[in-house]
Amino acid sequence: MKNYPDYIKYAASIVPSARQLKWQENEMYAFIHFGMNTFTDTERGNGNEDPELFNPEELNCRQWAKLCKLSHMSGLILTAKHHDGFCLWPSNYTDHSVAKSLWKDGKGDVVRECADACREFGIKFGVYVSPWDMHEETYGSGVAYNTFFKNQLKELLTQYGDIFCVWFDGACGEGKNGRKQDYDWQVYFDLIRELQPDATIHICGPDVRWCGNEAGVCRKSEWSVVPYYYSQGELIKAKDNPDITKPPRKINPTLPDIGSYKIIKKCNKLIWYPAEVDVSIRKGWFYHKDDDYTVKPLSKLIEIYYNSVGANSAFLLNIPPMPSGKINEKDVEVLLSFGAQLDIDFNENLAEDSVITDNRHLDEKHTGQMILDNNSDTFWHSGDNPEGAELILDLGDEYDINKIVLGEHIATGQHVENFELFVKSEDKWKKLAKETVIGYKRICRFDEIRARYFKLVIKKARCFATISKFEAY
Ligand code: FUL
């Protein structure tokens, strides 16, 4: 048995919360940036916009939800309030909302229509709420604004059914009086936990982290176990927390490496904090007619999918509706072909009735074959000697394969650091892939090959390795 240093043992022991585990299965969901900016043709307003400008005469949230469903999004996140402070629901705490718009004579509620449409089409509903509010008078005043924001959050968390996620971005700019607000993050988080205990809190929050760019790329090795300070950046800035190793002066989520030995060795507090890749289908986050030619082609969406969902991250794709309240035909077209392409790519898992043998396992309950028993709670476990462990997948016959999907049993943590994948061809093992982390999901793509046997070799792991997914397409 190899003796791992304590910091590796510690990293290997970090596991996701129940809500993070459940969130991980969402894999891909949509962002809907819609609001005052849609009508003023800008990316960022100033809070002085006339609410009457908001008038989506053909608003069709059913179209949004249906399109998400058809393109295999598990849910959508609506910008209930962006930095300009205009609310897409009739909030009791401000006049700056749909209630003062011409739309439906001020009787409409976009949040309601969107939440209902999501339920109708069987996808999840989440909210983006900007703490930065350029319209609200109390912004920058401390307690008064925090109370105002809490009240607004409470409306969103209690009036629209289940909310799967609350998305907080980090922007903290100046308000009306040129003042900045000290956000009471802990109070916001506590309220969300109390009112929607299953909701994950993203980006400026403890559950899901920003991958660090808006270009649709994640790191080659996207660890879900990272230093604690990445998840609590805001809180740490607020209080000097003696419990944890001092974070680097600037917490930079775009650094290429935030979870390797080098990083975790220096850190005495780690956290499970998985990555989300957010990117817009168009140039801007909001709809602009001039951006119609920037709609990403199918090949780009597919590439982002494999580099996010296929690389231990979630994919959050922004689809901004037009001022009419509908999603443009160009976006619709590419999203429908995206959904159809994924159907083709994952048409049939040819490993379903296969045999998996291994060269070692912890015990009889954790043999390679346990991976295939259709129960996500059962898995292969290497035992305490993971390096050099092998799993051989026998498809029973030869098939044309160009993808192998792997997954660790992350309820037990994230352990694999390096692995290699081989195919048996003319009686020889030929290397198909050499990759780093697996995590929740790692999709290996290669030129189509006709084969019966595939072999996974664990080269390096933290204390032990588990595998709960081994699929072939
Ligand atoms: C950023 C915002 O400033 C953008 O407008 C957009 O909402 C993006 C997702 O987050 O911080």
PDB file of C-alpha atoms in Angstrom, residues 37-169:
ATOM      1  CA  ASN A  37     -31.232  45.990 -22.003  1.00  0.00           C
ATOM      2  CA  THR A  38     -33.145  44.019 -24.637  1.00  0.00           C
ATOM      3  CA  PHE A  39     -35.206  47.140 -25.336  1.00  0.00           C
ATOM      4  CA  THR A  40     -32.440  49.716 -25.118  1.00  0.00           C
ATOM      5  CA  ASP A  41     -30.122  47.599 -27.267  1.00  0.00           C
ATOM      6  CA  THR A  42     -27.312  47.672 -24.749  1.00  0.00           C
ATOM      7  CA  GLU A  43     -25.345  45.241 -22.590  1.00  0.00           C
ATOM      8  CA  ARG A  44     -25.460  47.405 -19.500  1.00  0.00           C
ATOM      9  CA  GLY A  45     -28.013  50.066 -18.631  1.00  0.00           C
ATOM     10  CA  ASN A  46     -27.743  52.811 -16.018  1.00  0.00           C
ATOM     11  CA  GLY A  47     -30.911  52.360 -13.977  1.00  0.00           C
ATOM     12  CA  ASN A  48     -32.615  55.477 -15.335  1.00  0.00           C
ATOM     13  CA  GLU A  49     -34.455  53.712 -18.134  1.00  0.00           C
ATOM     14  CA  ASP A  50     -38.157  54.353 -18.491  1.00  0.00           C
ATOM     15  CA  PRO A  51     -40.047  51.169 -17.489  1.00  0.00           C
ATOM     16  CA  GLU A  52     -42.473  51.872 -20.323  1.00  0.00           C
ATOM     17  CA  LEU A  53     -39.779  50.841 -22.774  1.00  0.00           C
ATOM     18  CA  PHE A  54     -40.256  47.230 -21.700  1.00  0.00           C
ATOM     19  CA  ASN A  55     -42.933  45.790 -23.970  1.00  0.00           C
ATOM     20  CA  PRO A  56     -42.388  42.266 -25.323  1.00  0.00           C
ATOM     21  CA  GLU A  57     -45.599  42.125 -27.307  1.00  0.00           C
ATOM     22  CA  GLU A  58     -45.233  38.526 -28.385  1.00  0.00           C
ATOM     23  CA  LEU A  59     -43.589  37.173 -25.238  1.00  0.00           C
ATOM     24  CA  ASN A  60     -43.447  33.412 -25.569  1.00  0.00           C
ATOM     25  CA  CYS A  61     -41.738  31.705 -22.643  1.00  0.00           C
ATOM     26  CA  ARG A  62     -43.158  28.402 -23.866  1.00  0.00           C
ATOM     27  CA  GLN A  63     -41.000  28.788 -26.966  1.00  0.00           C
ATOM     28  CA  TRP A  64     -37.919  29.278 -24.741  1.00  0.00           C
ATOM     29  CA  ALA A  65     -38.669  26.272 -22.564  1.00  0.00           C
ATOM     30  CA  LYS A  66     -39.594  24.030 -25.474  1.00  0.00           C
ATOM     31  CA  LEU A  67     -36.431  24.969 -27.328  1.00  0.00           C
ATOM     32  CA  CYS A  68     -34.356  24.237 -24.228  1.00  0.00           C
ATOM     33  CA  LYS A  69     -36.016  20.863 -23.916  1.00  0.00           C
ATOM     34  CA  LEU A  70     -35.417  20.012 -27.576  1.00  0.00           C
ATOM     35  CA  SER A  71     -31.779  21.004 -27.354  1.00  0.00           C
ATOM     36  CA  HIS A  72     -31.245  18.809 -24.264  1.00  0.00           C
ATOM     37  CA  MET A  73     -30.961  21.610 -21.719  1.00  0.00           C
ATOM     38  CA  SER A  74     -32.042  20.381 -18.307  1.00  0.00           C
ATOM     39  CA  GLY A  75     -33.194  23.819 -17.191  1.00  0.00           C
ATOM     40  CA  LEU A  76     -32.940  27.545 -17.688  1.00  0.00           C
ATOM     41  CA  ILE A  77     -31.822  30.518 -15.617  1.00  0.00           C
ATOM     42  CA  LEU A  78     -33.677  33.776 -16.191  1.00  0.00           C
ATOM     43  CA  THR A  79     -32.201  37.228 -15.483  1.00  0.00           C
ATOM     44  CA  ALA A  80     -34.972  38.267 -13.105  1.00  0.00           C
ATOM     45  CA  LYS A  81     -33.027  41.457 -12.400  1.00  0.00           C
ATOM     46  CA  HIS A  82     -29.871  42.725 -14.102  1.00  0.00           C
ATOM     47  CA  HIS A  83     -27.586  45.547 -12.948  1.00  0.00           C
ATOM     48  CA  ASP A  84     -30.018  48.269 -14.111  1.00  0.00           C
ATOM     49  CA  GLY A  85     -32.434  47.141 -11.403  1.00  0.00           C
ATOM     50  CA  PHE A  86     -35.470  46.577 -13.644  1.00  0.00           C
ATOM     51  CA  CYS A  87     -37.422  43.600 -12.310  1.00  0.00           C
ATOM     52  CA  LEU A  88     -39.109  41.085 -14.585  1.00  0.00           C
ATOM     53  CA  TRP A  89     -41.606  40.378 -11.815  1.00  0.00           C
ATOM     54  CA  PRO A  90     -43.939  42.863 -10.084  1.00  0.00           C
ATOM     55  CA  SER A  91     -41.828  43.290  -6.956  1.00  0.00           C
ATOM     56  CA  ASN A  92     -43.562  44.917  -4.003  1.00  0.00           C
ATOM     57  CA  TYR A  93     -40.354  46.684  -3.080  1.00  0.00           C
ATOM     58  CA  THR A  94     -39.757  48.816  -6.152  1.00  0.00           C
ATOM     59  CA  ASP A  95     -41.630  50.589  -8.912  1.00  0.00           C
ATOM     60  CA  HIS A  96     -38.921  49.776 -11.360  1.00  0.00           C
ATOM     61  CA  SER A  97     -40.528  46.639 -12.750  1.00  0.00           C
ATOM     62  CA  VAL A  98     -42.893  45.102 -15.270  1.00  0.00           C
ATOM     63  CA  ALA A  99     -45.752  46.592 -13.206  1.00  0.00           C
ATOM     64  CA  LYS A 100     -44.858  50.039 -14.537  1.00  0.00           C
ATOM     65  CA  SER A 101     -44.425  48.883 -18.129  1.00  0.00           C
ATOM     66  CA  LEU A 102     -46.838  49.015 -21.023  1.00  0.00           C
ATOM     67  CA  TRP A 103     -46.641  45.270 -21.371  1.00  0.00           C
ATOM     68  CA  LYS A 104     -49.985  43.684 -20.457  1.00  0.00           C
ATOM     69  CA  ASP A 105     -50.966  47.051 -18.945  1.00  0.00           C
ATOM     70  CA  GLY A 106     -48.530  46.445 -16.119  1.00  0.00           C
ATOM     71  CA  LYS A 107     -50.258  43.200 -15.127  1.00  0.00           C
ATOM     72  CA  GLY A 108     -47.671  40.817 -16.553  1.00  0.00           C
ATOM     73  CA  ASP A 109     -45.010  38.758 -14.787  1.00  0.00           C
ATOM     74  CA  VAL A 110     -42.218  37.322 -16.922  1.00  0.00           C
ATOM     75  CA  VAL A 111     -40.809  35.288 -14.036  1.00  0.00           C
ATOM     76  CA  ARG A 112     -44.192  33.601 -13.569  1.00  0.00           C
ATOM     77  CA  GLU A 113     -44.655  32.857 -17.280  1.00  0.00           C
ATOM     78  CA  CYS A 114     -41.140  31.498 -17.535  1.00  0.00           C
ATOM     79  CA  ALA A 115     -41.368  29.336 -14.393  1.00  0.00           C
ATOM     80  CA  ASP A 116     -44.715  27.935 -15.581  1.00  0.00           C
ATOM     81  CA  ALA A 117     -43.341  27.174 -19.051  1.00  0.00           C
ATOM     82  CA  CYS A 118     -40.363  25.340 -17.541  1.00  0.00           C
ATOM     83  CA  ARG A 119     -42.692  23.190 -15.495  1.00  0.00           C
ATOM     84  CA  GLU A 120     -44.864  22.487 -18.526  1.00  0.00           C
ATOM     85  CA  PHE A 121     -41.883  21.245 -20.549  1.00  0.00           C
ATOM     86  CA  GLY A 122     -40.272  19.396 -17.656  1.00  0.00           C
ATOM     87  CA  ILE A 123     -37.131  21.477 -17.247  1.00  0.00           C
ATOM     88  CA  LYS A 124     -35.770  23.214 -14.156  1.00  0.00           C
ATOM     89  CA  PHE A 125     -36.088  26.901 -13.423  1.00  0.00           C
ATOM     90  CA  GLY A 126     -33.418  29.107 -11.885  1.00  0.00           C
ATOM     91  CA  VAL A 127     -32.878  32.816 -11.340  1.00  0.00           C
ATOM     92  CA  TYR A 128     -30.097  35.300 -11.938  1.00  0.00           C
ATOM     93  CA  VAL A 129     -30.523  38.249  -9.573  1.00  0.00           C
ATOM     94  CA  SER A 130     -28.003  41.027  -9.654  1.00  0.00           C
ATOM     95  CA  PRO A 131     -27.090  42.432  -6.243  1.00  0.00           C
ATOM     96  CA  TRP A 132     -25.723  45.466  -8.085  1.00  0.00           C
ATOM     97  CA  ASP A 133     -28.751  47.685  -8.605  1.00  0.00           C
ATOM     98  CA  MET A 134     -28.175  51.007 -10.336  1.00  0.00           C
ATOM     99  CA  HIS A 135     -31.752  52.132  -9.867  1.00  0.00           C
ATOM    100  CA  GLU A 136     -32.493  51.487  -6.221  1.00  0.00           C
ATOM    101  CA  GLU A 137     -32.135  54.575  -3.977  1.00  0.00           C
ATOM    102  CA  THR A 138     -30.914  52.616  -0.979  1.00  0.00           C
ATOM    103  CA  TYR A 139     -28.098  50.976  -2.930  1.00  0.00           C
ATOM    104  CA  GLY A 140     -24.818  51.867  -1.268  1.00  0.00           C
ATOM    105  CA  SER A 141     -26.423  52.620   2.088  1.00  0.00           C
ATOM    106  CA  GLY A 142     -25.557  49.338   3.816  1.00  0.00           C
ATOM    107  CA  VAL A 143     -28.305  47.721   5.892  1.00  0.00           C
ATOM    108  CA  ALA A 144     -31.235  49.333   4.069  1.00  0.00           C
ATOM    109  CA  TYR A 145     -30.167  47.953   0.707  1.00  0.00           C
ATOM    110  CA  ASN A 146     -29.355  44.513   2.094  1.00  0.00           C
ATOM    111  CA  THR A 147     -32.858  44.371   3.548  1.00  0.00           C
ATOM    112  CA  PHE A 148     -34.324  45.498   0.225  1.00  0.00           C
ATOM    113  CA  PHE A 149     -32.343  42.847  -1.661  1.00  0.00           C
ATOM    114  CA  LYS A 150     -33.332  40.154   0.834  1.00  0.00           C
ATOM    115  CA  ASN A 151     -36.978  41.069   0.372  1.00  0.00           C
ATOM    116  CA  GLN A 152     -36.665  40.788  -3.376  1.00  0.00           C
ATOM    117  CA  LEU A 153     -34.895  37.450  -3.079  1.00  0.00           C
ATOM    118  CA  LYS A 154     -37.656  36.251  -0.800  1.00  0.00           C
ATOM    119  CA  GLU A 155     -40.265  37.078  -3.429  1.00  0.00           C
ATOM    120  CA  LEU A 156     -38.381  35.103  -6.043  1.00  0.00           C
ATOM    121  CA  LEU A 157     -37.768  32.169  -3.741  1.00  0.00           C
ATOM    122  CA  THR A 158     -41.314  31.846  -2.459  1.00  0.00           C
ATOM    123  CA  GLN A 159     -43.663  32.737  -5.308  1.00  0.00           C
ATOM    124  CA  TYR A 160     -42.464  30.664  -8.240  1.00  0.00           C
ATOM    125  CA  GLY A 161     -42.163  27.058  -7.101  1.00  0.00           C
ATOM    126  CA  ASP A 162     -38.892  25.141  -7.076  1.00  0.00           C
ATOM    127  CA  ILE A 163     -35.807  27.124  -7.992  1.00  0.00           C
ATOM    128  CA  PHE A 164     -32.874  24.905  -8.944  1.00  0.00           C
ATOM    129  CA  CYS A 165     -30.222  27.582  -8.785  1.00  0.00           C
ATOM    130  CA  VAL A 166     -29.558  31.162  -7.812  1.00  0.00           C
ATOM    131  CA  TRP A 167     -26.884  32.767  -9.969  1.00  0.00           C
ATOM    132  CA  PHE A 168     -25.006  35.706  -8.442  1.00  0.00           C
ATOM    133  CA  ASP A 169     -22.416  37.422 -10.533  1.00  0.00           C
TER     134      ASP A 169
END
